[in-house]
Coordinates of C-alpha atoms in Angstrom, one line a residue:
Chain A
X30 CA 189.1 205.4 -40.4
X31 CA 190.5 204.2 -37.0
X32 CA 194.0 205.4 -36.0
X33 CA 196.4 202.8 -34.8
X34 CA 199.0 205.4 -34.0
X35 CA 198.5 209.0 -33.0
X36 CA 201.6 211.2 -32.5
X37 CA 201.2 214.7 -31.1
X38 CA 204.1 217.1 -30.6
X39 CA 206.3 214.1 -29.9
X40 CA 210.0 214.5 -28.9
X41 CA 212.3 211.6 -28.3
X42 CA 215.8 211.4 -26.9
X43 CA 218.0 208.9 -25.1
X44 CA 218.7 209.8 -21.6
X45 CA 220.9 212.9 -21.2
X46 CA 221.5 213.2 -25.0
X47 CA 220.3 215.6 -27.6
X48 CA 216.7 215.4 -29.0
X49 CA 216.5 213.0 -31.9
X50 CA 212.9 213.4 -32.8
X51 CA 211.6 217.0 -32.3
X52 CA 208.0 217.8 -31.9
X53 CA 206.5 215.7 -34.7
X54 CA 202.9 215.2 -35.5
X55 CA 201.3 212.4 -37.6
X56 CA 199.0 209.5 -37.4
X57 CA 198.8 206.0 -38.9
X58 CA 195.4 204.6 -40.2
X59 CA 194.4 201.1 -39.3
X60 CA 195.2 198.7 -42.1
X61 CA 197.6 201.0 -43.8
X62 CA 201.1 200.3 -45.1
X63 CA 203.6 202.9 -44.0
X64 CA 207.3 203.4 -44.9
X65 CA 209.5 205.6 -42.8
X66 CA 212.8 206.5 -44.5
X67 CA 215.7 208.7 -43.6
X68 CA 219.5 208.8 -43.5
X69 CA 221.5 206.8 -41.0
X70 CA 221.2 208.3 -37.6
X71 CA 218.1 210.4 -38.6
X72 CA 216.0 208.8 -35.8
X73 CA 213.8 206.5 -37.8
X74 CA 214.6 203.4 -35.7
X75 CA 214.3 205.5 -32.5
X76 CA 210.8 206.5 -33.6
X77 CA 209.9 202.8 -34.3
X78 CA 211.2 201.9 -30.8
X79 CA 208.9 204.3 -29.2
X80 CA 205.9 202.7 -31.0
X81 CA 206.4 199.5 -28.9
X82 CA 207.3 201.3 -25.7
X83 CA 211.1 200.6 -25.8
X84 CA 211.6 204.4 -25.5
X85 CA 209.4 206.7 -23.6
X86 CA 208.4 210.1 -25.1
X87 CA 210.4 213.0 -23.8
X88 CA 207.6 215.4 -24.6
X89 CA 204.2 215.2 -26.4
X90 CA 201.8 212.4 -26.6
X91 CA 202.1 208.9 -28.2
X92 CA 199.1 206.6 -28.4
X93 CA 199.5 203.2 -30.0
X94 CA 196.5 200.8 -30.3
X95 CA 194.6 203.0 -27.9
X96 CA 197.3 202.9 -25.2
X97 CA 198.9 206.1 -24.1
X98 CA 202.6 205.4 -23.9
X99 CA 203.8 208.4 -21.9
X100 CA 203.3 206.9 -18.5
X101 CA 202.2 203.4 -19.3
X102 CA 202.4 200.7 -16.7
X103 CA 204.5 197.5 -17.4
X104 CA 201.4 195.3 -17.5
X105 CA 199.6 197.6 -20.0
X106 CA 202.7 197.8 -22.1
X107 CA 202.9 194.0 -22.1
X108 CA 199.3 193.9 -23.1
X109 CA 200.0 196.2 -26.0
X110 CA 203.0 194.3 -27.1
X111 CA 200.9 191.1 -27.3
X112 CA 199.1 192.7 -30.2
X113 CA 202.2 193.9 -32.1
X114 CA 204.6 191.9 -34.2
X115 CA 208.1 193.1 -34.5
X116 CA 210.8 192.3 -37.1
X117 CA 214.4 193.5 -36.8
X118 CA 217.4 193.6 -39.2
X119 CA 219.3 191.2 -36.8
X120 CA 216.2 188.9 -36.6
X121 CA 216.3 188.6 -32.7
X122 CA 215.6 184.9 -32.6
X123 CA 216.2 182.9 -29.5
X124 CA 219.3 180.9 -30.4
X125 CA 218.8 178.0 -28.0
X126 CA 215.3 177.3 -29.4
X127 CA 214.4 175.7 -32.7
X128 CA 212.5 177.7 -35.2
X129 CA 209.2 176.0 -34.4
X130 CA 209.6 177.2 -30.7
X131 CA 210.7 180.7 -31.9
X132 CA 207.5 181.1 -34.0
X133 CA 205.4 179.7 -31.2
X134 CA 206.6 182.2 -28.6
X135 CA 204.0 185.0 -29.2
X136 CA 201.2 182.3 -29.2
X137 CA 202.3 180.9 -25.9
X138 CA 202.6 184.4 -24.4
X139 CA 199.1 185.1 -25.6
X140 CA 197.8 182.0 -23.8
X141 CA 197.1 179.8 -26.8
X142 CA 196.8 176.1 -26.0
X143 CA 199.7 174.0 -27.3
X144 CA 197.7 172.1 -30.0
X145 CA 196.2 175.3 -31.4
X146 CA 199.6 177.0 -31.3
X147 CA 201.2 174.0 -33.1
X148 CA 198.6 174.1 -35.8
X149 CA 199.2 177.8 -36.4
X150 CA 203.0 177.3 -36.4
X151 CA 202.6 174.5 -39.0
X152 CA 200.6 176.8 -41.2
X153 CA 203.1 179.6 -40.9
X154 CA 206.1 177.4 -41.6
X155 CA 204.4 176.4 -44.9
X156 CA 203.6 180.1 -45.6
X157 CA 207.2 181.2 -45.2
X158 CA 208.4 178.0 -47.0
X159 CA 210.3 176.6 -44.1
X160 CA 208.1 173.6 -43.2
X161 CA 211.0 171.2 -43.9
X162 CA 213.3 173.0 -41.4
X163 CA 211.0 173.1 -38.3
X164 CA 213.5 171.4 -36.0
X165 CA 216.5 173.4 -37.0
X166 CA 218.1 176.1 -34.8
X167 CA 218.5 179.7 -36.0
X168 CA 222.3 179.5 -36.6
X169 CA 221.7 176.5 -38.9
X170 CA 219.7 178.8 -41.3
X171 CA 220.8 181.4 -43.7
X172 CA 220.1 185.1 -43.0
X173 CA 217.1 185.1 -45.4
X174 CA 215.7 182.0 -43.7
X175 CA 216.1 183.5 -40.3
X176 CA 214.3 186.6 -41.3
X177 CA 211.4 184.4 -42.7
X178 CA 211.3 182.8 -39.2
X179 CA 211.2 186.3 -37.6
X180 CA 208.3 187.2 -40.1
X181 CA 206.4 184.0 -39.2
X182 CA 206.8 184.9 -35.5
X183 CA 205.6 188.4 -36.1
X184 CA 202.5 187.1 -37.9
X185 CA 201.8 184.2 -35.7
X186 CA 199.4 185.9 -33.2
X187 CA 197.5 187.9 -35.8
X188 CA 198.8 191.3 -34.5
X189 CA 197.0 194.6 -35.2
X190 CA 200.4 196.2 -36.1
X191 CA 203.7 194.9 -37.5
X192 CA 206.7 197.1 -36.9
X193 CA 209.7 196.2 -39.1
X194 CA 213.1 197.8 -38.7
X195 CA 215.2 197.4 -41.8
X196 CA 213.8 193.9 -42.4
X197 CA 215.7 193.4 -45.6
X198 CA 218.9 195.2 -44.6
X199 CA 221.0 192.1 -44.4
X200 CA 219.3 190.0 -47.1
X201 CA 220.0 189.2 -50.8
X202 CA 217.4 190.1 -53.5
X203 CA 215.6 186.8 -53.4
X204 CA 215.1 186.8 -49.7
X205 CA 214.2 190.5 -49.7
X206 CA 211.5 189.8 -52.3
X207 CA 210.0 187.0 -50.1
X208 CA 210.0 189.3 -47.0
X209 CA 208.2 192.1 -48.9
X210 CA 205.6 189.6 -50.2
X211 CA 205.0 188.4 -46.7
X212 CA 204.5 192.0 -45.4
X213 CA 202.3 192.8 -48.3
X214 CA 200.2 189.7 -47.8
X215 CA 199.7 190.5 -44.1
X216 CA 198.5 193.9 -45.0
X217 CA 196.3 193.0 -47.9
X218 CA 194.8 189.7 -46.6
X219 CA 194.8 190.2 -42.9
X220 CA 194.4 194.0 -42.9
X221 CA 197.3 194.3 -40.5
X222 CA 198.8 197.7 -40.2
X223 CA 202.5 197.6 -41.3
X224 CA 205.1 200.2 -40.5
X225 CA 208.5 199.6 -42.1
X226 CA 211.6 201.6 -41.4
X227 CA 214.0 201.3 -44.3
X228 CA 216.6 203.1 -46.5
X229 CA 215.0 202.0 -49.8
X230 CA 211.4 201.4 -50.7
X231 CA 211.2 198.4 -53.2
X232 CA 209.8 199.3 -56.6
X233 CA 207.9 196.0 -57.0
X234 CA 205.4 196.6 -54.2
X235 CA 201.7 196.2 -55.2
X236 CA 200.1 197.7 -52.1
X237 CA 199.2 201.4 -51.6
X238 CA 201.5 202.9 -49.0
X239 CA 202.2 206.1 -47.2
X240 CA 205.8 207.4 -47.1
X241 CA 207.2 209.5 -44.3
X242 CA 210.7 210.9 -44.4
X243 CA 212.7 211.9 -41.4
X244 CA 215.2 214.7 -41.6
X245 CA 216.8 216.8 -38.9
X246 CA 214.4 215.4 -36.3
X247 CA 211.2 216.3 -38.3
X248 CA 208.9 214.0 -40.2
X249 CA 207.3 214.8 -43.5
X250 CA 204.9 212.9 -45.7
X251 CA 206.3 212.3 -49.2
X252 CA 203.9 212.3 -52.1
Chain B
X18 CA 222.7 167.5 -28.1
X19 CA 222.0 171.2 -27.9
X20 CA 219.8 170.6 -24.8
X21 CA 222.7 168.8 -23.1
X22 CA 225.0 171.8 -23.9
X23 CA 222.5 174.2 -22.4
X24 CA 222.6 172.3 -19.1
X25 CA 226.2 171.3 -19.1
X26 CA 227.8 174.5 -17.9
X27 CA 225.8 174.9 -14.7
X28 CA 225.7 171.2 -14.0
X29 CA 229.5 171.0 -14.1
X30 CA 229.9 174.1 -11.8
X31 CA 227.2 172.8 -9.4
X32 CA 228.8 169.3 -9.4
X33 CA 232.2 170.6 -8.5
X34 CA 230.7 172.7 -5.7
X35 CA 228.7 169.7 -4.3
X36 CA 231.8 167.5 -4.7
X37 CA 233.9 169.9 -2.6
X38 CA 231.3 170.3 0.1
X39 CA 230.8 166.5 0.4
X40 CA 234.6 166.0 0.6
X41 CA 234.6 168.6 3.4
X42 CA 231.9 166.7 5.2
X43 CA 233.9 163.4 4.9
X44 CA 237.1 165.0 6.2
X45 CA 235.2 166.6 9.1
X46 CA 233.7 163.2 10.0
X47 CA 237.1 161.6 9.8
X48 CA 238.4 164.2 12.3
X49 CA 235.5 163.6 14.6
X50 CA 236.1 159.9 14.5
X51 CA 239.8 160.4 15.2
X52 CA 238.9 162.7 18.1
X53 CA 236.6 160.0 19.5
X54 CA 239.5 157.5 19.2
X55 CA 241.8 159.8 21.1
X56 CA 239.1 160.4 23.8
X57 CA 238.7 156.7 24.3
X58 CA 242.5 156.2 24.6
X59 CA 243.2 159.1 26.9
X60 CA 242.7 159.2 30.6
X61 CA 244.1 160.8 33.7
X62 CA 245.4 158.8 36.7
X63 CA 244.8 160.2 40.2
X64 CA 246.5 158.8 43.3
X65 CA 244.7 159.1 46.6
X66 CA 245.6 158.1 50.2
X67 CA 242.0 157.1 50.9
X68 CA 239.2 155.5 49.0
X69 CA 237.2 158.1 47.2
X70 CA 233.5 158.3 46.5
X71 CA 232.8 158.1 42.8
X72 CA 230.1 160.9 43.0
X73 CA 232.6 163.2 44.8
X74 CA 235.1 162.6 42.0
X75 CA 232.5 163.1 39.3
X76 CA 231.5 166.5 40.7
X77 CA 235.1 167.8 40.7
X78 CA 235.2 168.7 37.0
X79 CA 232.5 168.7 34.3
X80 CA 234.9 167.0 31.8
X81 CA 234.9 163.8 33.9
X82 CA 232.8 161.0 32.3
X83 CA 233.6 158.0 34.5
X84 CA 236.0 156.7 37.1
X85 CA 237.6 153.3 37.5
X86 CA 239.5 152.2 40.5
X87 CA 242.7 150.4 39.4
X88 CA 243.5 147.2 41.1
X89 CA 246.9 147.1 42.9
X90 CA 247.3 143.4 42.0
X91 CA 249.5 144.0 38.9
X92 CA 252.0 146.0 41.1
X93 CA 252.0 143.5 43.8
X94 CA 252.4 140.6 41.4
X95 CA 255.8 141.8 40.5
X96 CA 256.9 141.8 44.2
X97 CA 255.1 138.8 45.6
X98 CA 257.7 136.2 44.6
X99 CA 259.5 136.3 47.9
X100 CA 256.8 137.7 50.2
X101 CA 254.5 136.0 52.5
X102 CA 250.8 136.2 52.0
X103 CA 250.4 138.2 55.3
X104 CA 252.9 140.8 54.2
X105 CA 251.2 141.1 50.8
X106 CA 247.9 141.8 52.6
X107 CA 249.7 144.5 54.7
X108 CA 251.3 146.0 51.6
X109 CA 247.9 146.1 49.9
X110 CA 246.4 148.1 52.8
X111 CA 249.3 150.5 52.8
X112 CA 249.3 151.1 49.1
X113 CA 247.5 154.3 47.9
X114 CA 244.4 154.0 45.7
X115 CA 244.8 154.5 41.9
X116 CA 241.9 155.9 39.9
X117 CA 241.6 156.0 36.1
X118 CA 239.6 159.1 35.1
X119 CA 237.9 158.9 31.7
X120 CA 236.8 162.1 30.0
X121 CA 233.8 162.9 27.9
X122 CA 235.7 164.7 25.2
X123 CA 239.3 165.2 24.1
X124 CA 240.5 168.1 26.3
X125 CA 242.7 171.0 25.4
X126 CA 245.9 171.5 27.4
X127 CA 244.2 174.2 29.4
X128 CA 241.4 171.8 30.3
X129 CA 244.0 169.2 31.3
X130 CA 245.7 171.7 33.6
X131 CA 242.3 172.8 35.1
X132 CA 241.3 169.2 35.7
X133 CA 244.7 168.5 37.4
X134 CA 244.3 171.5 39.6
X135 CA 240.7 170.7 40.5
X136 CA 241.7 167.1 41.4
X137 CA 244.6 168.3 43.6
X138 CA 242.2 170.5 45.5
X139 CA 240.8 167.4 47.0
X140 CA 242.9 166.8 50.1
X141 CA 243.0 163.0 49.7
X142 CA 244.5 163.2 46.2
X143 CA 248.3 163.3 46.4
X144 CA 249.3 163.0 42.8
X145 CA 247.7 163.4 39.3
X146 CA 249.4 162.0 36.2
X147 CA 248.0 163.7 33.1
X148 CA 250.6 162.5 30.6
X149 CA 250.7 166.2 29.5
X150 CA 253.7 165.9 27.2
X151 CA 252.1 163.2 25.1
X152 CA 248.8 164.9 25.2
X153 CA 250.2 168.3 24.1
X154 CA 251.9 166.7 21.0
X155 CA 248.7 164.8 20.0
X156 CA 246.5 167.9 20.6
X157 CA 248.8 170.1 18.5
X158 CA 248.6 167.5 15.6
X159 CA 244.8 167.5 15.9
X160 CA 244.8 171.3 15.9
X161 CA 246.9 171.4 12.8
X162 CA 244.6 168.9 11.1
X163 CA 241.6 170.9 12.0
X164 CA 243.1 174.1 10.7
X165 CA 244.0 172.4 7.5
X166 CA 240.4 171.4 7.1
X167 CA 239.3 174.9 8.0
X168 CA 241.6 176.3 5.3
X169 CA 240.3 173.7 2.9
X170 CA 236.7 174.8 3.7
X171 CA 237.6 178.5 3.1
X172 CA 239.2 177.6 -0.3
X173 CA 236.1 175.6 -1.2
X174 CA 233.9 178.7 -0.3
X175 CA 236.2 181.0 -2.4
X176 CA 236.3 178.7 -5.3
X177 CA 232.5 178.2 -5.1
X178 CA 232.0 182.0 -5.1
X179 CA 234.3 182.4 -8.1
X180 CA 232.5 179.6 -9.9
X181 CA 229.1 181.2 -9.1
X182 CA 230.1 184.6 -10.3
X183 CA 231.6 183.2 -13.5
X184 CA 228.5 181.3 -14.1
X185 CA 226.3 184.3 -13.3
X186 CA 228.1 186.4 -16.0
X187 CA 227.6 183.6 -18.6
X188 CA 224.0 183.2 -17.6
X189 CA 223.3 186.9 -17.6
X190 CA 224.6 187.1 -21.2
X191 CA 222.8 184.0 -22.3
X192 CA 219.4 184.7 -20.7
X193 CA 219.2 188.5 -21.1
X194 CA 218.9 188.0 -24.8
X195 CA 216.0 185.6 -24.5
X196 CA 214.3 187.6 -21.8
X197 CA 214.6 190.7 -24.0
X198 CA 213.1 188.9 -27.0
X199 CA 210.2 187.5 -24.8
X200 CA 209.7 191.1 -23.5
X201 CA 209.3 192.3 -27.1
X202 CA 206.2 190.1 -27.5
X203 CA 204.7 191.2 -24.1
X204 CA 205.8 188.3 -21.9
X205 CA 205.2 189.2 -18.2
X206 CA 208.3 189.1 -15.9
X207 CA 207.2 185.7 -14.4
X208 CA 206.9 184.1 -17.8
X209 CA 210.3 185.6 -18.9
X210 CA 211.9 184.2 -15.7
X211 CA 210.0 180.9 -15.7
X212 CA 212.4 179.4 -18.3
X213 CA 215.3 180.4 -16.3
X214 CA 214.0 179.1 -13.0
X215 CA 212.9 175.8 -14.6
X216 CA 216.4 175.4 -16.1
X217 CA 217.9 176.2 -12.6
X218 CA 215.8 173.6 -10.9
X219 CA 216.5 171.0 -13.5
X220 CA 220.2 171.6 -13.4
X221 CA 220.2 171.4 -9.6
X222 CA 218.4 168.1 -9.8
X223 CA 220.8 166.7 -12.4
X224 CA 223.9 167.8 -10.5
X225 CA 222.5 166.4 -7.2
X226 CA 221.7 163.0 -8.7
X227 CA 225.1 162.8 -10.4
X228 CA 226.7 163.6 -7.0
X229 CA 224.5 161.0 -5.4
X230 CA 225.7 158.4 -7.9
X231 CA 229.4 159.3 -7.6
X232 CA 229.3 159.2 -3.7
X233 CA 227.3 156.0 -3.5
X234 CA 229.9 154.4 -5.7
X235 CA 232.7 155.8 -3.5
X236 CA 231.1 154.8 -0.3
X237 CA 230.9 151.2 -1.4
X238 CA 234.3 151.1 -3.2
X239 CA 236.5 148.4 -1.6
X240 CA 239.6 150.5 -2.1
X241 CA 238.1 153.5 -0.1
X242 CA 236.9 151.2 2.7
X243 CA 240.3 149.5 2.9
X244 CA 242.0 152.9 3.2
X245 CA 239.7 153.9 6.1
X246 CA 240.2 150.6 7.8
X247 CA 244.0 151.0 7.5
X248 CA 243.9 154.2 9.5
X249 CA 241.4 152.8 12.0
X250 CA 238.5 155.1 11.2
X251 CA 235.0 154.0 10.7
X252 CA 232.8 156.7 9.2
X253 CA 229.8 157.2 7.0
X254 CA 231.2 158.4 3.7
X255 CA 227.8 159.3 2.2
X256 CA 224.4 159.1 3.9
X257 CA 222.0 158.7 1.0
X258 CA 219.2 160.4 2.9
X259 CA 220.7 163.2 5.0
X260 CA 223.7 164.0 2.8
X261 CA 221.6 163.9 -0.3
X262 CA 219.1 166.2 1.2
X263 CA 221.9 168.6 2.1
X264 CA 223.5 168.6 -1.4
X265 CA 220.1 168.9 -3.1
X266 CA 219.3 171.9 -0.9
X267 CA 222.6 173.5 -1.6
X268 CA 222.3 172.9 -5.3
X269 CA 218.8 174.3 -5.4
X270 CA 219.7 177.3 -3.3
X271 CA 222.7 178.2 -5.5
X272 CA 220.9 177.8 -8.8
X273 CA 217.8 179.6 -7.6
X274 CA 220.0 182.4 -6.2
X275 CA 221.7 182.6 -9.7
X276 CA 218.4 182.8 -11.5
X277 CA 217.1 185.4 -9.0
X278 CA 220.2 187.5 -9.5
X279 CA 219.8 187.4 -13.3
X280 CA 216.1 188.4 -13.0
X281 CA 216.9 191.2 -10.6
X282 CA 219.8 192.4 -12.7
X283 CA 217.9 192.2 -16.0
X284 CA 217.8 195.4 -18.0
X285 CA 215.6 195.5 -21.1
X286 CA 217.6 196.4 -24.2
X287 CA 216.3 196.5 -27.8

């Protein structure tokens, strides 16, 4: 099975601070669903950041989607990011754009023509049950709705990998359930690799998943 | 509505800058017009024993524009009531020659002194009347007016800079977030900046056309024209071609500078 992420002796730290992730080794299979858990401040979000090149490895090697991230050029990093979908706890939506334009962003970056992009956005809006709110702006939506917009944006360009950092951290049970279903759907139907950083793994998941736990800078697979 | 809000902050800042600059141009033109009026009304009188050659007089000082010989008739008219015609002719021959010397620009007191001294170097010229007391008072007033305009220009520059830096901070905050989000999905720098530059150019165009409308209205306003007529100054308040080109250029330069500063100062944060 192809590996989407290969981590070898990876250490991570923010500049001039202590090492957060210390010499970890693991890999992620293509099409798998992975949970990374750990206490607050354990370094799980830091590890996720390194997967999309927001933090460079201090030591060791990190390969994502075949791209070595140790000394990656900006253009190569941009190329990699065009094949990744990211979801954050605080949604990270462009406030001055309506939700339609927010969802369209990765499609336009990937060079889709406007009519094709619009068609894809319409489909996704229906998929995340927001087709009646296309013209609204992020601050006019609830937290759950904003996260569904962020999910639709992450799915819009059919990425090979979805990275989600506490995607349900700010949401009620109903909205959380919807987000998990969307992530499961992407993994089961589109065979997209999904990596989720979270405190709690939902009990209602139907997909097979791998679970890694981070503690004291080390990562261990939980059976 | 939201789209208008996005543009409003920079458009207002640009508009106030353009407004100040155009007001400065108008005041500067008014001073120039006033100076021209003064130049036309000011001349030096030279008295000579002999008739002087115009070319000789013109070569004495570079500030001299033209020379007119004054007729002695007005002086003689006051005396001629009891004089015989023969005596009047004799008097005419014995009277010195008076020359009105017009200058090409309004001179400083130093230039007036230099001109007087240059004229007196000519052995035929016996006296020069430069009306120095009147000239000094007028010149000081003009100087004061010019300095006030200079201070006004400096204030405009300082206010402009403050407005620009305030706007820069707001823009940096506003656009960094969007640029970061675009960066998360792999947008190249030019694409992340394109939105910003497009916004900058559109705002510059909006501000320039608003300024064009306001100044066209002012330049044709009967009240404004009446005020200028009252003080005897005839100036172009707003030249729709040259002035518009200048304010459009300034607006574009400021907004593109702002956008460039944001792109240069952008740090990716996740």
